[in-house]
Amino acid sequence: MLNLGIKNTGAFRLGNKIRMGQRSKNGTRISDFLLLGPIGLIIYLLFFSFNLLFDFSTPNSHAAPLSGSATLSISVDTPSVDLDFTPTGSAAQFIESGANLTIQTDNRTGVTTYVASIDENTDLKHTDATISQKLSSISSTAAATAFSDNNWGYRITTPAPPGSDFLPIPKASAPDTIFSTPNATGSPYVVGISFGAKVAANLISGTYKKDIVFTTVTNYVPKTATFLPGPNFNFLVKKINPAYNTEKFKRASNQPANLSSTKVVSTADSDYPIYVWYEAADKTVYWWSEADVAYANEDAREMFSNLSDGHGHFNLIDVSGIDMSKTKNASYMFHSGNYLYKNIILGDFNSENVEDMSYMFASNSSSGSPTSEVDFSRFKTSNVQFMRHMFEGNFAQTLNLSSFDTSKVEDMSEMFAKTKNLTSVNLSSFNTSNVKDMKNMFRYASAVTSLDLSSFDTREVVNMRSMFAHMKALISLNISSFRTPKVTDMSGMFLNMEKVTSLDLSRFDTSKVTNMRSMFQGMAKLANLNVSSFDTRLVTDMAF
């Protein structure tokens, strides 16, 4: 706590208060300390140094509690700050001084430090109760030059740059956050806080005081669990139903009634286990964990791949509640094998660290009705490098990928190949400036009638072999932005595009192309073809 006082002359007696070890509702502990002083102006600081210990977890009936503790230490750099005030003439004076608070913790989720008045009254009052004069807190953020007479406030000087505006003194019921970190501080962290007051020359002499409380709280540490690596998880889930007629996978709202019928699918270092079990009544594999956060493994490849194990279509894969933020490999994650996943619900799918999405939503199924559209609006792809075969064979009719960030993707080969039900695909946000391979990208996407790739940057692409081959329903193709200075293979690029009537390739740079075999073969309705820019000096194959 900080006790502020203003006085003109004379000595004063130092008082102090302290509250230590107060426990909050979530089990963390709170440290408060009192800084004391007079105003004339003198601010006296008292500091009590101690460590704060707390348990990360509480016992439960399904897992051993996580053992461990965290430490918290706080200190202040000076026992007193002088703000002496001696009137000089009739003008009010602005006086400012402060202290540095040093905070250190090894709590893995960090700490938060607050400042507030000790109660709901934020005035600096005279120690003589018969004197009504006081210094009131400013009511809104203000520069020192904007203070009215007998007003006071505070500001943070570190890490904010000096000269920042002052803030009103917060009430006890609404403390201000002056420091927060989501991680352990490592080395000590210094927070500078300064108090300023504009004192009128006619202020009655004496000491004006107010207790200010600083509270540092260790942030809540969530209990976590991590799923097994994708292939290991996949093996256990497939085998949990020996009848192989599972139709759904989803999170359970409650813990399993009988733990003996479950399988643990979490890593050994999880705070709590993750259970899976099969319920025959609704043909569903459920998962559940007491952990606050259930992370997919860094290696989540094949996690939900071919869950029916070749025994039929799967009605629902709902991964709501699974945090993907630590996953790097999501290849084959939802590959449905020789059958279909009719509905995939991604929930808050945080894929911000995924690097590989190859074959992620692919399918080898040869027949089946169109699948439900997947909601990719919360999908994060900013770190993905590989999207090859990502939707190959997928049975969706519509793909809205407008939220995709593909700025780091290098391989899009066969990304939409064999999507024979696909009629609409939104690629308006695609940044293809780093893509090198686009071979077979839309090969056999045989139901698409219009394709707008006018935003594509193809200057780094080397391979465009069969890129649009067998798009037999395609009528309109916009590739006006295509620049091809590095492409070496254009064989079969427009093969069997039976309905396209006009193709303007006048901006193509073909100076490095060696293979143009079957490039325009089977374009039965092509009436206008502009290849005026073609340089074919390196081409060795123009057959068909």
XYZ file of C-alpha atoms in Angstrom:
544
model
C 0.000 0.000 0.000
C 1.032 3.574 -0.556
C 0.148 6.221 1.989
C 0.371 9.673 0.450
C 0.671 12.825 2.491
C 1.164 16.536 1.771
C 2.634 18.828 4.402
C 4.235 22.233 4.532
C 6.678 21.811 7.396
C 7.416 19.735 10.427
C 7.963 16.112 11.159
C 5.365 13.375 10.985
C 4.864 9.881 12.334
C 5.015 6.971 9.913
C 2.162 4.486 10.001
C 1.821 1.223 8.124
C -0.549 -1.495 7.054
C -0.088 -4.825 5.363
C -2.212 -7.722 4.178
C -0.391 -10.823 3.077
C -1.255 -14.234 1.700
C -4.877 -13.460 0.961
C -6.345 -16.325 -1.087
C -8.519 -15.667 -4.131
C -11.400 -17.784 -5.415
C -9.291 -19.749 -7.888
C -6.699 -20.745 -5.342
C -3.979 -18.262 -6.231
C -2.623 -15.924 -3.601
C -2.493 -12.181 -3.644
C 0.256 -9.912 -2.385
C -0.514 -6.393 -1.186
C 1.869 -3.859 0.258
C 1.458 -0.405 1.823
C 3.517 2.638 0.918
C 3.206 5.491 3.409
C 3.874 9.209 3.399
C 2.837 12.865 4.018
C 2.034 15.624 1.569
C 3.890 18.836 1.618
C 4.705 16.654 -0.349
C 6.319 13.547 1.088
C 5.387 10.027 0.062
C 6.656 7.335 2.377
C 7.045 3.802 1.097
C 7.016 0.665 3.197
C 7.753 -2.653 1.510
C 7.463 -6.191 2.826
C 9.336 -8.751 0.747
C 8.085 -12.325 0.633
C 7.585 -15.288 -1.657
C 4.188 -16.529 -2.755
C 3.571 -20.255 -3.158
C 0.526 -22.033 -4.496
C -0.491 -25.382 -5.953
C -1.149 -25.618 -9.674
C -3.996 -28.095 -9.284
C -6.488 -29.644 -6.956
C -7.166 -33.352 -6.502
C -9.807 -35.082 -8.591
C -11.141 -38.588 -8.831
C -9.877 -39.298 -12.317
C -6.230 -38.244 -12.321
C -3.398 -37.562 -9.976
C -3.077 -33.847 -9.254
C -0.238 -31.969 -10.860
C 2.465 -31.306 -8.324
C 4.397 -28.089 -8.410
C 4.526 -24.558 -7.098
C 5.338 -21.100 -8.293
C 7.106 -18.223 -6.607
C 6.340 -14.527 -6.664
C 8.481 -11.726 -5.301
C 7.935 -7.978 -5.345
C 10.048 -5.121 -4.053
C 10.211 -1.333 -4.121
C 13.402 0.625 -4.676
C 13.038 3.341 -2.023
C 11.473 3.657 1.440
C 10.350 7.252 0.876
C 9.665 9.750 -1.869
C 9.785 13.448 -1.026
C 7.228 15.793 -2.535
C 7.904 18.829 -0.371
C 5.706 21.824 -1.078
C 6.595 25.358 -0.028
C 4.284 28.089 -1.363
C 5.985 30.755 -3.509
C 3.583 33.526 -4.299
C -0.012 32.906 -5.242
C 0.490 30.412 -8.075
C -0.300 26.729 -7.716
C 2.591 24.302 -8.140
C 2.742 20.894 -9.814
C 4.791 18.322 -7.942
C 5.585 14.769 -9.028
C 7.577 11.823 -7.760
C 7.293 8.064 -7.585
C 8.906 4.684 -7.136
C 9.873 1.550 -9.013
C 8.128 -1.728 -8.331
C 10.155 -4.860 -9.156
C 8.228 -8.038 -9.920
C 9.543 -11.536 -10.541
C 7.737 -14.859 -10.901
C 8.324 -18.306 -12.337
C 4.589 -18.914 -12.672
C 4.246 -20.183 -16.239
C 1.199 -18.024 -16.954
C 2.689 -14.917 -15.384
C 1.160 -12.360 -13.040
C -1.073 -9.309 -13.057
C -0.481 -6.238 -10.897
C -3.194 -3.733 -9.980
C -3.293 -0.335 -8.287
C -6.239 1.208 -6.433
C -7.291 3.323 -3.495
C -7.765 1.340 -0.311
C -11.478 2.211 -0.414
C -14.054 3.968 -2.588
C -12.842 7.444 -1.615
C -9.910 8.656 -3.713
C -9.315 12.029 -2.002
C -6.140 13.030 -0.202
C -7.525 14.220 3.131
C -5.962 16.216 5.949
C -5.030 14.211 9.020
C -6.967 16.745 11.066
C -10.561 15.665 10.507
C -11.805 19.187 11.252
C -10.117 20.500 8.079
C -12.278 19.992 5.002
C -9.686 20.961 2.408
C -8.560 18.029 0.259
C -6.923 17.025 -3.002
C -9.357 15.241 -5.309
C -8.430 12.745 -7.977
C -8.607 13.925 -11.550
C -11.760 12.561 -13.199
C -10.257 11.601 -16.552
C -6.909 11.157 -18.255
C -5.042 14.454 -18.273
C -1.648 15.987 -18.875
C 0.042 17.661 -15.922
C -0.683 21.060 -17.455
C -4.411 20.308 -17.483
C -4.748 19.642 -13.752
C -7.060 21.857 -11.739
C -5.852 23.175 -8.390
C -5.722 20.576 -5.624
C -6.021 17.616 -7.990
C -3.857 14.524 -8.100
C -3.380 11.435 -10.271
C -0.879 8.782 -11.251
C 0.926 7.540 -14.331
C 3.138 4.634 -15.324
C 6.639 5.771 -16.231
C 8.097 2.357 -17.016
C 7.699 0.870 -19.547
C 5.573 3.710 -20.934
C 7.704 6.657 -22.114
C 8.026 9.640 -19.762
C 5.578 12.397 -20.523
C 2.547 10.183 -20.753
C -0.697 11.512 -19.333
C -1.884 10.990 -15.791
C -4.761 8.708 -14.884
C -7.448 9.073 -12.208
C -6.833 7.286 -8.919
C -8.947 4.120 -9.206
C -11.422 3.103 -6.548
C -10.962 -0.150 -4.631
C -13.885 -1.686 -6.507
C -12.330 -0.943 -9.917
C -8.527 -1.258 -9.740
C -6.347 -0.415 -12.744
C -4.021 -2.996 -14.255
C -0.511 -1.565 -14.327
C 1.388 -4.701 -15.307
C 0.488 -8.037 -16.830
C 2.479 -10.809 -18.431
C 1.214 -14.151 -19.778
C 4.510 -15.877 -19.028
C 7.087 -16.208 -16.291
C 9.068 -12.993 -16.080
C 12.458 -14.693 -16.063
C 14.538 -11.743 -14.970
C 12.967 -9.135 -12.681
C 10.534 -6.743 -14.350
C 10.419 -3.109 -13.255
C 7.237 -1.045 -13.217
C 7.691 2.647 -12.570
C 4.747 4.503 -11.056
C 4.613 8.224 -10.421
C 2.122 10.397 -8.533
C 1.541 14.014 -9.431
C -0.405 16.754 -7.672
C -1.205 20.367 -8.458
C -1.184 22.148 -5.099
C -2.799 25.543 -4.558
C -0.772 28.134 -2.648
C -3.557 28.591 -0.103
C -3.682 24.918 0.858
C -3.851 24.673 4.649
C -0.573 23.335 6.004
C -0.365 19.835 7.369
C -0.384 16.267 6.152
C -2.846 14.975 3.565
C -2.996 11.208 3.335
C -4.453 8.358 1.322
C -3.622 4.662 1.268
C -2.931 3.188 -2.168
C -2.923 -0.587 -2.611
C -0.772 -2.483 -5.094
C -1.944 -6.056 -5.627
C -0.008 -8.677 -7.574
C -1.837 -11.888 -8.436
C -0.462 -15.005 -10.041
C -2.472 -15.726 -13.182
C -4.556 -18.857 -13.318
C -2.685 -21.869 -14.681
C -4.999 -23.896 -16.924
C -4.849 -27.653 -16.613
C -3.939 -29.179 -19.952
C -3.962 -32.485 -21.740
C -2.431 -33.485 -25.063
C -3.740 -36.117 -27.434
C -1.422 -38.898 -28.523
C 0.354 -38.489 -31.865
C -2.091 -38.855 -34.731
C -1.220 -42.421 -35.838
C -1.334 -43.729 -32.250
C -4.662 -42.035 -31.537
C -6.082 -43.295 -34.822
C -5.159 -46.896 -34.050
C -6.849 -46.851 -30.627
C -10.040 -45.164 -31.862
C -10.447 -47.607 -34.738
C -10.089 -50.614 -32.442
C -12.410 -49.392 -29.686
C -15.440 -50.663 -31.625
C -14.763 -54.217 -32.863
C -17.956 -54.147 -34.943
C -16.482 -51.343 -37.092
C -19.850 -49.657 -37.538
C -19.009 -46.339 -35.861
C -20.739 -43.368 -37.477
C -19.789 -40.379 -35.296
C -16.935 -38.870 -33.314
C -17.554 -36.009 -30.891
C -16.879 -34.608 -27.425
C -18.993 -35.857 -24.530
C -20.633 -33.334 -22.231
C -19.953 -35.488 -19.162
C -17.304 -37.880 -17.949
C -17.740 -41.560 -18.811
C -19.910 -43.538 -16.426
C -17.541 -46.493 -16.452
C -13.832 -45.794 -16.792
C -13.073 -49.463 -17.371
C -14.672 -49.237 -20.813
C -12.500 -46.321 -21.912
C -9.122 -45.933 -23.546
C -6.665 -43.238 -22.502
C -5.521 -41.306 -25.580
C -3.403 -38.612 -23.928
C 0.342 -38.258 -23.525
C 2.037 -39.155 -20.254
C 2.870 -35.526 -19.456
C -0.786 -34.413 -19.556
C -2.179 -32.900 -16.358
C -5.304 -34.998 -16.818
C -6.051 -37.961 -19.082
C -8.188 -37.835 -22.199
C -10.624 -40.750 -22.476
C -12.369 -42.219 -25.509
C -15.129 -44.817 -25.505
C -17.795 -46.210 -27.813
C -21.539 -46.072 -27.225
C -23.440 -48.550 -29.365
C -26.801 -46.822 -28.870
C -25.848 -43.929 -31.156
C -22.815 -45.538 -32.826
C -20.587 -42.768 -31.506
C -17.021 -42.611 -30.238
C -16.894 -39.969 -27.504
C -13.932 -38.207 -25.929
C -13.757 -36.354 -22.622
C -11.176 -34.814 -20.305
C -11.259 -32.837 -17.092
C -8.481 -30.626 -18.442
C -9.249 -26.994 -19.223
C -7.511 -27.307 -22.592
C -7.128 -30.450 -24.703
C -4.394 -29.984 -27.306
C -4.017 -31.988 -30.465
C -0.516 -33.384 -30.732
C 2.202 -31.511 -32.602
C 2.100 -34.520 -34.915
C -1.616 -34.864 -35.688
C -1.194 -36.539 -39.084
C -3.779 -39.246 -39.768
C -5.541 -38.417 -36.492
C -9.036 -39.004 -37.923
C -7.987 -40.767 -41.102
C -10.208 -43.620 -42.323
C -11.909 -44.039 -38.941
C -14.392 -46.520 -40.398
C -11.414 -48.690 -41.325
C -12.955 -49.359 -44.715
C -16.373 -50.433 -43.404
C -18.604 -47.566 -44.578
C -19.348 -43.856 -44.592
C -18.904 -41.779 -41.429
C -21.713 -39.347 -40.619
C -19.923 -36.879 -38.341
C -16.441 -35.848 -37.259
C -16.812 -33.040 -34.702
C -13.491 -31.780 -33.332
C -14.985 -28.901 -31.335
C -13.050 -28.494 -28.106
C -9.740 -29.764 -29.477
C -7.117 -27.015 -29.515
C -4.911 -27.339 -32.603
C -2.620 -24.432 -31.745
C 0.408 -26.657 -31.081
C -0.054 -28.850 -34.144
C 2.493 -28.612 -36.964
C 1.645 -31.669 -39.053
C -2.025 -32.056 -40.021
C -1.464 -34.107 -43.169
C -4.086 -36.815 -43.806
C -5.894 -35.577 -40.690
C -9.427 -36.022 -42.114
C -8.586 -38.319 -45.024
C -11.680 -40.496 -45.282
C -10.105 -43.469 -47.034
C -12.383 -45.313 -49.462
C -15.537 -43.877 -47.874
C -16.824 -40.414 -47.006
C -17.015 -38.135 -44.002
C -20.448 -36.627 -44.574
C -20.040 -33.774 -42.083
C -16.909 -32.294 -40.509
C -17.294 -29.661 -37.773
C -14.063 -27.824 -37.013
C -15.308 -25.578 -34.188
C -12.680 -23.070 -33.043
C -10.032 -24.747 -35.132
C -6.803 -22.938 -34.224
C -4.338 -24.151 -36.824
C -1.999 -21.168 -36.672
C 1.176 -23.273 -36.354
C 0.348 -25.994 -38.875
C 2.957 -26.345 -41.621
C 1.672 -29.377 -43.538
C -1.954 -29.845 -44.662
C -1.250 -32.356 -47.423
C -4.198 -34.734 -48.054
C -5.950 -33.172 -45.057
C -9.519 -33.438 -46.443
C -8.827 -35.886 -49.248
C -10.826 -39.006 -50.074
C -10.375 -42.105 -52.202
C -14.113 -42.769 -52.367
C -15.415 -43.497 -55.857
C -19.093 -42.873 -55.119
C -21.442 -41.188 -52.684
C -23.706 -38.168 -52.301
C -22.223 -34.668 -51.848
C -20.902 -33.953 -48.352
C -21.803 -30.968 -46.162
C -19.865 -27.766 -46.634
C -17.066 -27.341 -44.087
C -16.894 -23.986 -42.284
C -13.344 -22.705 -42.731
C -14.024 -19.189 -41.424
C -11.826 -19.721 -38.333
C -9.205 -21.779 -40.115
C -5.693 -20.338 -39.839
C -3.172 -21.231 -42.534
C -0.552 -18.495 -42.283
C 2.306 -20.944 -41.597
C 1.292 -23.719 -43.973
C 3.899 -24.681 -46.568
C 2.312 -27.773 -48.100
C -1.254 -28.062 -49.407
C -0.665 -30.785 -51.981
C -3.682 -33.084 -52.479
C -5.439 -31.182 -49.676
C -8.961 -31.679 -51.091
C -8.243 -34.390 -53.641
C -11.336 -36.522 -54.185
C -13.386 -34.498 -51.693
C -17.147 -34.744 -52.308
C -18.076 -31.189 -51.261
C -20.055 -29.102 -53.734
C -18.866 -25.764 -52.329
C -15.530 -24.711 -50.847
C -15.295 -21.211 -49.397
C -11.596 -20.716 -48.736
C -11.721 -16.922 -48.605
C -10.172 -16.948 -45.119
C -7.092 -18.882 -46.231
C -3.686 -17.223 -45.904
C -1.473 -19.088 -48.371
C 1.469 -16.702 -48.376
C 3.946 -19.405 -47.291
C 2.582 -22.291 -49.349
C 5.077 -23.820 -51.783
C 3.177 -26.854 -53.075
C -0.439 -26.826 -54.313
C -0.126 -29.801 -56.624
C -3.390 -31.781 -56.993
C -4.970 -29.587 -54.334
C -8.460 -29.846 -55.898
C -7.903 -32.846 -58.151
C -10.790 -35.293 -58.657
C -13.300 -33.085 -56.820
C -16.028 -34.278 -59.151
C -18.932 -32.761 -57.162
C -17.298 -29.366 -56.717
C -19.216 -26.601 -58.486
C -18.054 -23.496 -56.592
C -14.688 -22.646 -55.036
C -13.730 -19.248 -53.588
C -9.989 -18.632 -53.836
C -10.142 -14.826 -53.742
C -7.726 -14.519 -50.808
C -5.100 -16.895 -52.163
C -1.566 -15.505 -52.154
C 0.425 -17.825 -54.387
C 3.621 -15.801 -54.579
C 5.717 -18.632 -53.094
C 4.067 -21.572 -54.832
C 6.404 -23.625 -57.016
C 4.229 -26.603 -57.935
C 0.690 -26.366 -59.350
C 0.650 -29.562 -61.386
C -2.753 -31.287 -61.561
C -4.144 -28.587 -59.266
C -7.696 -28.754 -60.705
C -7.365 -31.963 -62.707
C -10.700 -33.763 -62.985
C -12.573 -31.017 -61.114
C -15.174 -31.920 -63.676
C -18.240 -30.034 -62.358
C -16.753 -26.539 -62.000
C -18.174 -24.190 -64.645
C -16.366 -20.960 -63.725
C -12.940 -20.428 -62.183
C -11.516 -17.019 -61.304
C -7.779 -17.118 -60.589
C -7.164 -13.465 -61.423
C -5.505 -12.922 -58.034
C -2.924 -15.660 -58.543
C 0.756 -14.715 -58.626
C 2.509 -17.511 -60.523
C 5.955 -16.015 -60.973
C 7.644 -18.721 -58.861
C 5.738 -21.680 -60.303
C 7.880 -24.271 -62.087
C 5.338 -27.002 -62.859
C 1.869 -26.452 -64.384
C 1.476 -29.895 -65.908
C -2.211 -30.867 -66.326
C -3.194 -27.948 -64.102
C -6.698 -27.664 -65.636
C -6.879 -31.030 -67.386
C -10.267 -32.743 -67.727
C -12.286 -29.802 -66.395
C -15.008 -30.801 -68.817
C -17.739 -28.494 -67.481
C -15.567 -25.386 -67.322
C -16.827 -22.531 -69.488
C -15.090 -19.490 -67.983
C -11.445 -19.410 -66.877
C -9.805 -16.175 -65.706
C -6.026 -16.504 -65.573
C -5.295 -12.936 -66.650
C -2.752 -12.447 -63.854
C -0.653 -15.475 -64.751
C 3.044 -14.793 -65.284
C 5.101 -17.894 -66.050
C 8.815 -16.986 -66.259
C 9.976 -20.100 -64.365
C 7.564 -22.735 -65.677
C 9.280 -25.652 -67.429
C 6.339 -28.053 -67.842
C 2.974 -27.077 -69.375
C 2.128 -30.501 -70.758
C -1.591 -31.288 -70.655
C -2.256 -27.926 -69.016
C -5.645 -27.415 -70.743
C -6.228 -31.022 -71.792
C -9.877 -31.956 -72.469
C -11.347 -28.618 -71.398
C -14.205 -29.328 -73.749
C -16.386 -26.215 -73.278
C -13.895 -23.344 -73.210
C -14.213 -21.287 -76.396
C -11.553 -18.618 -75.884
C -8.139 -18.595 -74.248
C -5.854 -15.562 -74.068
C -2.313 -16.570 -73.092
C -0.653 -13.489 -74.544
C 1.028 -12.677 -71.221
C 2.543 -16.105 -70.767
C 6.332 -16.239 -70.645
C 7.295 -19.648 -72.018
C 10.995 -19.009 -72.414
C 11.908 -21.838 -70.009
C 9.236 -24.346 -71.003
C 10.566 -27.650 -72.332
C 7.357 -29.706 -72.421
C 4.082 -28.619 -74.093
C 2.848 -32.096 -74.920
C -0.976 -32.295 -75.228
C -1.227 -28.743 -73.894
C -4.469 -27.970 -75.800
C -5.581 -31.480 -76.734
C -9.325 -32.166 -76.582
C -10.431 -28.504 -76.431
C -13.297 -29.259 -78.778
C -14.973 -25.822 -78.706
C -11.883 -23.622 -78.649
C -12.356 -20.904 -81.274
C -9.939 -18.196 -80.119
C -6.423 -18.902 -78.872
C -3.866 -16.145 -78.359
C -0.332 -17.474 -77.923
C 1.394 -14.491 -79.506
C 3.926 -14.222 -76.683
C 5.049 -17.845 -76.803
C 8.784 -18.468 -76.961
C 9.227 -22.146 -77.811
C 12.952 -22.283 -78.377
C 13.533 -24.676 -75.453
C 10.461 -26.833 -76.052
C 11.395 -30.422 -76.903
C 7.929 -32.006 -76.882
C 4.866 -30.548 -78.638
C 3.190 -33.856 -79.490
C -0.610 -33.914 -79.853
